[in-house]
CSV table of C-alpha atoms and ligand atoms in Angstrom, one decimal:
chain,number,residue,atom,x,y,z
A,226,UNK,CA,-28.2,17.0,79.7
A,227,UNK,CA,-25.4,17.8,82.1
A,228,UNK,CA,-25.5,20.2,85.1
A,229,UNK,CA,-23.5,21.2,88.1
A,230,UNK,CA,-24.9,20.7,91.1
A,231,UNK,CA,-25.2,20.0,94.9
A,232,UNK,CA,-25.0,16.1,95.3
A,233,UNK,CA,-25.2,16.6,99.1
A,234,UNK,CA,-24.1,19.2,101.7
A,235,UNK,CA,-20.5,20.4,101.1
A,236,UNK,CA,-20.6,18.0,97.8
A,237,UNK,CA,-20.8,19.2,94.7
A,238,UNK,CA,-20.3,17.6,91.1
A,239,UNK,CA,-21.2,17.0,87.1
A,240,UNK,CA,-24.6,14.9,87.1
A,241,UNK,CA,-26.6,13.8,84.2
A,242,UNK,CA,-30.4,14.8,84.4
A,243,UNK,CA,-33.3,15.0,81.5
A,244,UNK,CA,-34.0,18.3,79.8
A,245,UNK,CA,-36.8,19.6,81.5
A,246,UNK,CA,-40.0,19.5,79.6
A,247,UNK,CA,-41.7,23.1,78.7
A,248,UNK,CA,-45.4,23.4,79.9
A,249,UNK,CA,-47.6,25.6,78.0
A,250,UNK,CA,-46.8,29.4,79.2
A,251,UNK,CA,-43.4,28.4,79.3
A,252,UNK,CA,-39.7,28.4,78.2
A,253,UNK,CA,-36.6,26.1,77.8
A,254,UNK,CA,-33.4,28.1,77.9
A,255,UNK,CA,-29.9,27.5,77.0
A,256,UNK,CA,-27.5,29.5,79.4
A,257,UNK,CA,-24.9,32.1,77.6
A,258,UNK,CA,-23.7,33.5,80.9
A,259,UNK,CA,-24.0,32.4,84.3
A,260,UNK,CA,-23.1,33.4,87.6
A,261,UNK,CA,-22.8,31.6,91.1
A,262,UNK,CA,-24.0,33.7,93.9
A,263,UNK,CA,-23.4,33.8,98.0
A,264,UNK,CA,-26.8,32.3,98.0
A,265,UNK,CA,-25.0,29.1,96.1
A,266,UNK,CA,-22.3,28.8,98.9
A,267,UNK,CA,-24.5,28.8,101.7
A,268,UNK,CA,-27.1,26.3,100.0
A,269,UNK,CA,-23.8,23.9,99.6
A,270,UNK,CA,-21.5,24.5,102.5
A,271,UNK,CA,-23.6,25.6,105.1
A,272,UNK,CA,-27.1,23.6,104.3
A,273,UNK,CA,-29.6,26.5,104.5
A,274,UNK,CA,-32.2,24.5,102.2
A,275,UNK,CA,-31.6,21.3,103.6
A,276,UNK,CA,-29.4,18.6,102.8
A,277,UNK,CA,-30.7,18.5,99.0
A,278,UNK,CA,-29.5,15.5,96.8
A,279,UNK,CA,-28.2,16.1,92.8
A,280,UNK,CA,-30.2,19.4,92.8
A,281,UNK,CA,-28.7,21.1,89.6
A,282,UNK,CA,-27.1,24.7,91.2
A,283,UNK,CA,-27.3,28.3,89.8
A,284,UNK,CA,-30.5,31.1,89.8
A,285,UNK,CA,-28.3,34.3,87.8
A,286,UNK,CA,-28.5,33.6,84.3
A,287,UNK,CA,-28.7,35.0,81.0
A,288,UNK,CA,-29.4,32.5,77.6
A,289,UNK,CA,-31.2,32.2,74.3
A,290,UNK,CA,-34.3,30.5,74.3
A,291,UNK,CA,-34.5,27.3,72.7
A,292,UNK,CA,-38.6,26.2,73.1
A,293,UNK,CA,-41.2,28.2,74.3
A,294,UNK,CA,-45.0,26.4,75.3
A,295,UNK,CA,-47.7,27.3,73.3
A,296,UNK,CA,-49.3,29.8,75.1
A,297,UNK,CA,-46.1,32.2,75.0
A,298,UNK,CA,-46.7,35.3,73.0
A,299,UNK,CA,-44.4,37.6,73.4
A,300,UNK,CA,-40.6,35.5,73.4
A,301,UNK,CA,-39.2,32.8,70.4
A,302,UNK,CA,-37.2,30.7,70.1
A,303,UNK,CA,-33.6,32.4,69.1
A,304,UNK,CA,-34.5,35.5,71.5
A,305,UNK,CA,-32.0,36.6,73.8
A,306,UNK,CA,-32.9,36.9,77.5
A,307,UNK,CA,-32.4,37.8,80.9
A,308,UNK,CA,-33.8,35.4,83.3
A,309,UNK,CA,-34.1,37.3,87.1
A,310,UNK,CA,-33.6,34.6,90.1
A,311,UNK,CA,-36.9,34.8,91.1
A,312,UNK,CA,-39.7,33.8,89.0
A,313,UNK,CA,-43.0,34.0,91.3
A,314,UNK,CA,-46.3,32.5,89.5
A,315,UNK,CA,-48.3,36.1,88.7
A,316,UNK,CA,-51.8,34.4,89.3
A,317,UNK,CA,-50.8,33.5,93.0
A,318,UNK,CA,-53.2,35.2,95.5
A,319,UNK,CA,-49.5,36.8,96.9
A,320,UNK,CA,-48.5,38.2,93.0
A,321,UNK,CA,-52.7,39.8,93.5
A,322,UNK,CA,-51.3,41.4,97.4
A,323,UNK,CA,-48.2,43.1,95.6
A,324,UNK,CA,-45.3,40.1,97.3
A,325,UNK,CA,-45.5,38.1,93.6
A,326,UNK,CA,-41.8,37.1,95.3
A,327,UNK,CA,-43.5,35.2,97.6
A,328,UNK,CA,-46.2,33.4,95.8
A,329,UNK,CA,-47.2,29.8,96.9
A,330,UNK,CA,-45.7,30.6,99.9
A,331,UNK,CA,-43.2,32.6,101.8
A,332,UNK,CA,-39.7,32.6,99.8
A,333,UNK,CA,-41.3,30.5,97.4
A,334,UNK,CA,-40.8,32.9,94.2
A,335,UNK,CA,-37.3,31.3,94.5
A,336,UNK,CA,-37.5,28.4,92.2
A,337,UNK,CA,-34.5,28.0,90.7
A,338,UNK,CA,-32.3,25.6,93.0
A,339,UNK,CA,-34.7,25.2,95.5
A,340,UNK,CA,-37.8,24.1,94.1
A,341,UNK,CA,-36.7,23.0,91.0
A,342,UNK,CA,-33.1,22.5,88.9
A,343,UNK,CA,-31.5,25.6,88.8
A,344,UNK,CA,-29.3,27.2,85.6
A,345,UNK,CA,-26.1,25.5,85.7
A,346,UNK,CA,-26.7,23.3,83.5
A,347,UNK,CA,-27.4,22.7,79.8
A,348,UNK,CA,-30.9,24.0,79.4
A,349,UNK,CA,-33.0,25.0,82.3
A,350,UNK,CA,-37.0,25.6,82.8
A,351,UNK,CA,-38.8,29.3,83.3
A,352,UNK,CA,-42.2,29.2,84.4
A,353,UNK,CA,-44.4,32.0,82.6
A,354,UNK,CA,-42.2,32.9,80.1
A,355,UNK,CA,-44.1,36.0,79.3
A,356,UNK,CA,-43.8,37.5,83.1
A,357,UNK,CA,-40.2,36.3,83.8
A,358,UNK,CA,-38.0,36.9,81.1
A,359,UNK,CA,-36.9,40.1,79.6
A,360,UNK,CA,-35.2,40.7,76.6
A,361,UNK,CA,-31.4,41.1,76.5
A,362,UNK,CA,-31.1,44.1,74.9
A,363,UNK,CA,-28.6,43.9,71.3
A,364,UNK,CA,-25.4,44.6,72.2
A,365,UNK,CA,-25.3,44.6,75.5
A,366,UNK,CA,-22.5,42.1,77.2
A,367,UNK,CA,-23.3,38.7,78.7
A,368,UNK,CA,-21.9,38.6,81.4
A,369,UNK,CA,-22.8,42.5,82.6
A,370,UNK,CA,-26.3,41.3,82.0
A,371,UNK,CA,-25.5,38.3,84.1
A,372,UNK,CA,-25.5,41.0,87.2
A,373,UNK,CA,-29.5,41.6,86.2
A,374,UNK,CA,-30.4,38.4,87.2
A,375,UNK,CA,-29.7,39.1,90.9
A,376,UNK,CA,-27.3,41.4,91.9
A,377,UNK,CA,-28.7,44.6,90.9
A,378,UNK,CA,-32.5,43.7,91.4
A,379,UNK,CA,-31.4,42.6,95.2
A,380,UNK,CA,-29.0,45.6,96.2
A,381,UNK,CA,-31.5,47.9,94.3
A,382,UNK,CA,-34.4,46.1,96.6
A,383,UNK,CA,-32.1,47.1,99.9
A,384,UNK,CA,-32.8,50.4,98.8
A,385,UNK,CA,-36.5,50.1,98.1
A,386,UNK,CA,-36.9,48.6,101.5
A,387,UNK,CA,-35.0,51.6,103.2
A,388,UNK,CA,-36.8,53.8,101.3
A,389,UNK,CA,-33.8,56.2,100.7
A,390,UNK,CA,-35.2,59.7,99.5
A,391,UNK,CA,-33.4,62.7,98.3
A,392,UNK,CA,-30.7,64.3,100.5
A,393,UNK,CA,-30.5,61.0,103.0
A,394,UNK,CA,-27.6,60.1,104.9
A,395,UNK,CA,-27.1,56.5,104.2
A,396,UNK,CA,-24.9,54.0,105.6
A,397,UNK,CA,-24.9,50.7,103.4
A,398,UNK,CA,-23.3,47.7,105.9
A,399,UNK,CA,-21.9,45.1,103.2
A,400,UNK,CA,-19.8,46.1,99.8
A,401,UNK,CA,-19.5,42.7,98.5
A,402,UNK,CA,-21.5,42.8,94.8
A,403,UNK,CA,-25.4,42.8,96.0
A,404,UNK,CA,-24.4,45.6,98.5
A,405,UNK,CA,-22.3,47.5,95.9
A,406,UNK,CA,-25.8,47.9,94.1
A,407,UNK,CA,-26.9,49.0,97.2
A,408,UNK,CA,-24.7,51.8,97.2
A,409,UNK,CA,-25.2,52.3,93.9
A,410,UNK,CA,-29.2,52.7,94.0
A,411,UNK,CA,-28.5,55.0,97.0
A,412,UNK,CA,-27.0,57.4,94.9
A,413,UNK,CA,-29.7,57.4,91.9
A,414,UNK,CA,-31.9,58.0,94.7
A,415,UNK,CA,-30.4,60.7,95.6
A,416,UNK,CA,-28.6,60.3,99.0
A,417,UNK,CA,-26.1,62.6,100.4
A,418,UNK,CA,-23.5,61.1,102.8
A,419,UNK,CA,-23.1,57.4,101.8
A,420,UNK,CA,-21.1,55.2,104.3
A,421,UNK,CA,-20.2,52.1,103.0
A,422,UNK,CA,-19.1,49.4,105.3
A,423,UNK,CA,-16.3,46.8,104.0
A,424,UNK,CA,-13.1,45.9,103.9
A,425,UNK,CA,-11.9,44.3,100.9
A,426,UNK,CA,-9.7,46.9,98.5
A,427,UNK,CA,-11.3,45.7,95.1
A,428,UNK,CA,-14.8,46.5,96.8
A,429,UNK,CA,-13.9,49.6,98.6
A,430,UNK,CA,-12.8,51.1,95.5
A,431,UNK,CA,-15.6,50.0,93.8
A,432,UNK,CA,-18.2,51.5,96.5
A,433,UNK,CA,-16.3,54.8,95.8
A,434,UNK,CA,-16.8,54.5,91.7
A,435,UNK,CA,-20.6,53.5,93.0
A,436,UNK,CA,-21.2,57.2,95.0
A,437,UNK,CA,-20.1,56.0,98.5
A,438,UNK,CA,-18.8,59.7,100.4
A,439,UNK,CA,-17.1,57.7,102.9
A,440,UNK,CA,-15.7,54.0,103.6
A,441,UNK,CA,-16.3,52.3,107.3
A,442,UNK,CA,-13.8,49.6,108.0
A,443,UNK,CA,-15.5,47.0,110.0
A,444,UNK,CA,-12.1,45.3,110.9
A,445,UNK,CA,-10.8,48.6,111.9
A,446,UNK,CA,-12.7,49.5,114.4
A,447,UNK,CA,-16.7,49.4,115.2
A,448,UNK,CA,-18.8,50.5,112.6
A,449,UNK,CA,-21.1,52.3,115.5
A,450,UNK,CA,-18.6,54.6,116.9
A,451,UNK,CA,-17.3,55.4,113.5
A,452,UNK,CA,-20.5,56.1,112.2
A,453,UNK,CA,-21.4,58.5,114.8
A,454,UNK,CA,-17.9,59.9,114.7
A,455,UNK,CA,-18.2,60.5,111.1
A,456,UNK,CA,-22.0,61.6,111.9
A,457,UNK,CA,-21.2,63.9,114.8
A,458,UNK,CA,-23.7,62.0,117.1
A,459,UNK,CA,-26.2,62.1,114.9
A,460,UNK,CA,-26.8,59.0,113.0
A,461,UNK,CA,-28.0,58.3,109.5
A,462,UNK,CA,-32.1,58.1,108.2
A,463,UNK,CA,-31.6,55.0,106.7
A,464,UNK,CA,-30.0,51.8,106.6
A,465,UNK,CA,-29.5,49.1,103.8
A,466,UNK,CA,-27.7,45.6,105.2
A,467,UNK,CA,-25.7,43.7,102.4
A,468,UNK,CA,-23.7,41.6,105.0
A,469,UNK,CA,-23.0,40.7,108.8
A,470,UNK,CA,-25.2,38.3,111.1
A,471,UNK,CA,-28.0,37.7,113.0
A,472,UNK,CA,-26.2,38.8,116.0
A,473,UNK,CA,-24.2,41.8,115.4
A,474,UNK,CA,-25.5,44.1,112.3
A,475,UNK,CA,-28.9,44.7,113.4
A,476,UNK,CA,-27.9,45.7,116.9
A,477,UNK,CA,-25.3,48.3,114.8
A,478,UNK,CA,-28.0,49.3,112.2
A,479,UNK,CA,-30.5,50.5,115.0
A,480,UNK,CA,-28.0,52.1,117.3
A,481,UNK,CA,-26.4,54.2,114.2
A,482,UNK,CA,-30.2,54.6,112.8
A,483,UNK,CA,-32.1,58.4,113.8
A,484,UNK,CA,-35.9,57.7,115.1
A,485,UNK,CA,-38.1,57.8,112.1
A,486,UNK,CA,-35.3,55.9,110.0
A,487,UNK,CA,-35.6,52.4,108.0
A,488,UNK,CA,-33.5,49.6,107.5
A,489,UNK,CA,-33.4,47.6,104.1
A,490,UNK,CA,-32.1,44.0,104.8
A,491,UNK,CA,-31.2,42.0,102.2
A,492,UNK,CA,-28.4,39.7,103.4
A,493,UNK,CA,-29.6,36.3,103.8
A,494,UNK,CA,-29.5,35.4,107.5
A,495,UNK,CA,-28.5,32.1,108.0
A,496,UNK,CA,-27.1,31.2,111.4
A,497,UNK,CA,-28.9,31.6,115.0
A,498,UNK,CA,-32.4,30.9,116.2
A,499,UNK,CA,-33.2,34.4,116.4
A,500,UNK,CA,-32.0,37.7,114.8
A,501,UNK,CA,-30.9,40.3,118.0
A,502,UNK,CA,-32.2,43.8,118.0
A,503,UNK,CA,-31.6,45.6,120.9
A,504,UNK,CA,-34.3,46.7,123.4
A,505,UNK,CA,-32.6,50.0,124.3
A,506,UNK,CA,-31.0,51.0,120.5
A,507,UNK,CA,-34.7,50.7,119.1
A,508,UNK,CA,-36.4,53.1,121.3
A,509,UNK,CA,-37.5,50.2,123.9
A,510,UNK,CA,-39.9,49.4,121.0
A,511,UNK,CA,-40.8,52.9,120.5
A,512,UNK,CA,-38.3,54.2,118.5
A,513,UNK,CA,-40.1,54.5,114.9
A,514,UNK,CA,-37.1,52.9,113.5
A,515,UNK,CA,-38.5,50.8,110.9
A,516,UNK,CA,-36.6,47.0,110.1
A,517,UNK,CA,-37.8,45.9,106.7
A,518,UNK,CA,-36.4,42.6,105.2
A,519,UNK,CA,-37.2,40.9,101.7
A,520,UNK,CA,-36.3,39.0,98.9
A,521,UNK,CA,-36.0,40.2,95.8
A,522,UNK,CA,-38.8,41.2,93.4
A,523,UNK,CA,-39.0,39.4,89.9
A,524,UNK,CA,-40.8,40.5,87.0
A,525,UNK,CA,-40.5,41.6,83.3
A,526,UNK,CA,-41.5,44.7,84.0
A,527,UNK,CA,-38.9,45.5,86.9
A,528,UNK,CA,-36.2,43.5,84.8
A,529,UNK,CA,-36.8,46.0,81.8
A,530,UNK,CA,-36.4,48.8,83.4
A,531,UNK,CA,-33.6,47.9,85.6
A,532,UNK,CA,-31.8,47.1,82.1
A,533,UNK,CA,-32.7,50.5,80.8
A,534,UNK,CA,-30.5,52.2,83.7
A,535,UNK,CA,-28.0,49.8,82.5
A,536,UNK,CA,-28.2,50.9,78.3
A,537,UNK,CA,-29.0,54.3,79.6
A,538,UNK,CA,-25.6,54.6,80.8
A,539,UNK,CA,-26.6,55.5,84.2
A,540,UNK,CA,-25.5,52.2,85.8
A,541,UNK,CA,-21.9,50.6,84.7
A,542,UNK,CA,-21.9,46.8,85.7
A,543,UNK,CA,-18.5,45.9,84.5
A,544,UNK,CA,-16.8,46.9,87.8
A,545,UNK,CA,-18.7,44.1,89.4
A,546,UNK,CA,-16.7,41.8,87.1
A,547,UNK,CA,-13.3,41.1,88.5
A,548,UNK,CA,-13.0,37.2,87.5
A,549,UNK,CA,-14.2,36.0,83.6
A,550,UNK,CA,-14.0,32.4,82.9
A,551,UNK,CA,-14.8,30.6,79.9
A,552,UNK,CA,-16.8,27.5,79.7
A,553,UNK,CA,-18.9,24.9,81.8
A,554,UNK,CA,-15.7,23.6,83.0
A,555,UNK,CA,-15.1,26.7,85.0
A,556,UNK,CA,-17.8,26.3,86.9
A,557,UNK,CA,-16.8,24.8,90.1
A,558,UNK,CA,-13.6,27.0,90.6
A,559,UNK,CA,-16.1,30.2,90.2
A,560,UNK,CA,-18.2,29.1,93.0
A,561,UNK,CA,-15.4,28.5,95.0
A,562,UNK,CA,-14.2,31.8,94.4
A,563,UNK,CA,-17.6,32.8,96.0
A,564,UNK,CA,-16.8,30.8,98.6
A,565,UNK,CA,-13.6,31.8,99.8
A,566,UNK,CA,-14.1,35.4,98.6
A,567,UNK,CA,-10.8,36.1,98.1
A,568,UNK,CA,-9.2,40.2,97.9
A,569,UNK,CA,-9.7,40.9,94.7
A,570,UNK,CA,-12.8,39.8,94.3
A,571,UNK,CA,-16.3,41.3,93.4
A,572,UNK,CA,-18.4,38.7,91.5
A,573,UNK,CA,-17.3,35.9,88.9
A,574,UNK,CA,-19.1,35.0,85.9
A,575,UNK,CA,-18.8,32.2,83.8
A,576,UNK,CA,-19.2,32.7,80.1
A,577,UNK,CA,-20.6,29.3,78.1
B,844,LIG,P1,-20.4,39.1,99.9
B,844,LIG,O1,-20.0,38.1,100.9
B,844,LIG,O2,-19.7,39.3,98.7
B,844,LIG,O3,-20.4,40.6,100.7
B,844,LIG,C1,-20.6,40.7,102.0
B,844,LIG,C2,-20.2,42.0,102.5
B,844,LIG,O4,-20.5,42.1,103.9
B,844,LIG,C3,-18.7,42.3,102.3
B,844,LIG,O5,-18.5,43.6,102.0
B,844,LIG,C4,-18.2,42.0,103.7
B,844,LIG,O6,-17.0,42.7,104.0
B,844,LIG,C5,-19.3,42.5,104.6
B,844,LIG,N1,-19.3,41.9,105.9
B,844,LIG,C6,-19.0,40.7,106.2
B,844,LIG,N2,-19.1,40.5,107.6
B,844,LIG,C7,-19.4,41.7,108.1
B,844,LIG,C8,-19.6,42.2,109.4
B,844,LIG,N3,-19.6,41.4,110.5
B,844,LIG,N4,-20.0,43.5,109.6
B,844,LIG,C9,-20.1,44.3,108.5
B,844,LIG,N5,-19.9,43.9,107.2
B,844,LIG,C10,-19.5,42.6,107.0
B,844,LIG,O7,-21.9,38.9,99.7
B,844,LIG,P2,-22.9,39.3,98.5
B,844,LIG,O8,-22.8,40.7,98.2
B,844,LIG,O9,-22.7,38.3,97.3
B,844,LIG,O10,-24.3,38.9,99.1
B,844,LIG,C11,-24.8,39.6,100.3
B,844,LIG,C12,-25.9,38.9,100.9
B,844,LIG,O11,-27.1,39.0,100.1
B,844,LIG,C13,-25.7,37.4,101.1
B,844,LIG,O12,-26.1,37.0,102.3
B,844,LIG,C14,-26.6,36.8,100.0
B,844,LIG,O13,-27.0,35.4,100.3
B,844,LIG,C15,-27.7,37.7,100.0
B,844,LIG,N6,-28.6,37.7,98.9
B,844,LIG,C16,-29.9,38.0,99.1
B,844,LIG,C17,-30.8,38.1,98.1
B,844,LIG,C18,-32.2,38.6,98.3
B,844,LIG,O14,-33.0,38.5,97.4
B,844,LIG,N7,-32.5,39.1,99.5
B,844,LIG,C19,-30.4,37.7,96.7
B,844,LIG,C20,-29.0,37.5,96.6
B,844,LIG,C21,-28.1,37.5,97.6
B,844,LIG,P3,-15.5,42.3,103.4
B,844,LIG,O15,-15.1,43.5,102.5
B,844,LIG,O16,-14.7,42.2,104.6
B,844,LIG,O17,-15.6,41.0,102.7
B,845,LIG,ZN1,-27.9,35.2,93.6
């Protein structure tokens, strides 16, 4: 079979691999829409999993199932699916603790491009079939169920981490698509004031569509003294981070953060030996202001209901969508998109 994948790093290409073989709790699917991520651009271009050789690319998919092992009860070949990037193994000792995202090891519920081929290609492997797919509900697009693979179950996991409760004032740092869920999952939760801190057009307006109250321009000036400005000294109860670094956002999270608040990182951090937090900003260690980081959560269960929101009407996906493409042979021009993030973009998908 074909896929597109990481031949080295900043290399990418077409390379010929076999069909993976389906164990016994498993499936073999064929993608029908696929989506390249952030998490693809810094595996290439900036090495964060090592400099991996002809490792097939991709870990947001949705597809039809073409085999399924013989221990698989409750999917068939034909079935429609939505396959969530992470797909822990349940039985792990971590799945038993409650981190199933982290079972054989830290991160290691991350499979897809990482441990094994990931979903750009032809047909692609899911371990335990029954606890990692859901169903594609009839009807509902490819390519908006595309965003159920990552982007809603992450930006919806910012939240979860933040803990954001009824009549919160929330600032989300990051609008790019994971942190438009964020904002997005605030609301359903029930925040009140919602800063959301970007500074691309397409997003910004999308934040707003998504329940942000106010927009924080990070080029305009520093998202601290705007937040307190906008605040009135006083400072938000919690914090989700979608984007920044190692150095900067966390130092801005906790000095815009009230004591007793929570911060819900997502964003990948991926440069620097060690994350800065600020001695005086978190209380000299005394503050109660929580930092809470994770990847996100897998599961049937989870995927089925965060679909639900979706055919429910409560969620709209399609304003992630700014760039459609059609066919395999889109592929690399969609992850560069990623790459360069250009104005007008959100998310691509590509539709085989
Ligand atoms: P994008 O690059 O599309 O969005 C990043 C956002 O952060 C943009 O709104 C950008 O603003 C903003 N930003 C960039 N620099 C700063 C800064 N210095 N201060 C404040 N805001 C800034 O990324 P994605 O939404 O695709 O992904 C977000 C992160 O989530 C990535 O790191 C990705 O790897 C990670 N991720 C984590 C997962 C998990 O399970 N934890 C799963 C999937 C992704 P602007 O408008 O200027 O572009
Ligand atoms: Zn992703």
């Amino acid at each position: 079979m074909k896929g597109f994948a990481m031949l080295s790093i900043g290399n990418t290409g077409w390379i010929e691999k076999e069909r993976p073989a389906c164990g016994y709790l498993d499936a073999i699917v064929k993608p029908l829409a696929v989506a390249p991520c952030s998490s693809d651009v810094h595996t290439v271009w900036e090495g964060a999993l090592g400099d991996r050789h002809d490792m097939i690319l991709g870990h947001e998919a949705v597809g039809e199932v073409v085999e399924v092992g013989s221990l698989v009860k409750d999917f068939k070949p034909g079935d429609k699916v939505i396959v969530p990037a992470i797909t822990p193994d349940w039985g792990s000792l971590e799945s038993q603790g409650g981190f199933a995202m982290h079972s054989g090891g830290m991160l290691a519920g991350w499979k897809f491009s990482n441990f094994k081929d990931g979903v750009f290609a032809e047909f692609f492997h899911v371990n335990e079939a029954d606890a990692n797919l859901a169903l594609m509900p009839a009807g509902m697009d490819v390519a908006e169920a595309c965003m159920l693979a990552d982007m809603v179950p992450t930006g919806f996991h910012g939240v979860e981490l933040a803990d954001i409760k009824f009549g919160d004032d929330v600032c989300i740092i990051g609008i790019g698509p994971v942190g438009l869920m964020g904002v997005a999952g605030a609301a359903l939760r029930g925040a009140s004031n919602l800063y959301a801190v970007g500074s691309r057009p397409t997003c910004i307006e999308a934040a707003k569509a998504y329940g942000a109250t106010e927009i924080v321009n990070y080029r305009k000036g520093g998202i601290v003294e705007q937040i307190m400005d906008l605040t009135k000294g006083k400072g938000v109860d919690k914090v989700v981070i979608a984007g920044g670094t190692s150095e900067k956002t966390f130092g801005q999270a906790l000095a815009i953060l009230k004591p007793g608040g929570r911060i819900g990182n997502v964003n990948y951090l991926g440069s620097g030996e060690n994350v800065l937090i600020p001695r005086l900003d978190w209380g000299c260690g005394m503050g109660h202001k929580i930092i809470a980081g994770g990847l996100m959560p897998g599961g049937r269960l989870r995927m089925e209901k965060l679909t639900s929101l979706v055919t429910s009407g409560r969620l709209d996906l399609s304003r992630l969508l700014t760039h459609k493409f059609n066919g395999f042979d889109h592929m690399e021009e969609s992850l560069l998109l990623m790459k360069d993030k250009p104005k007008d973009l959100i998310k691509p998908v590509v539709i085989i």
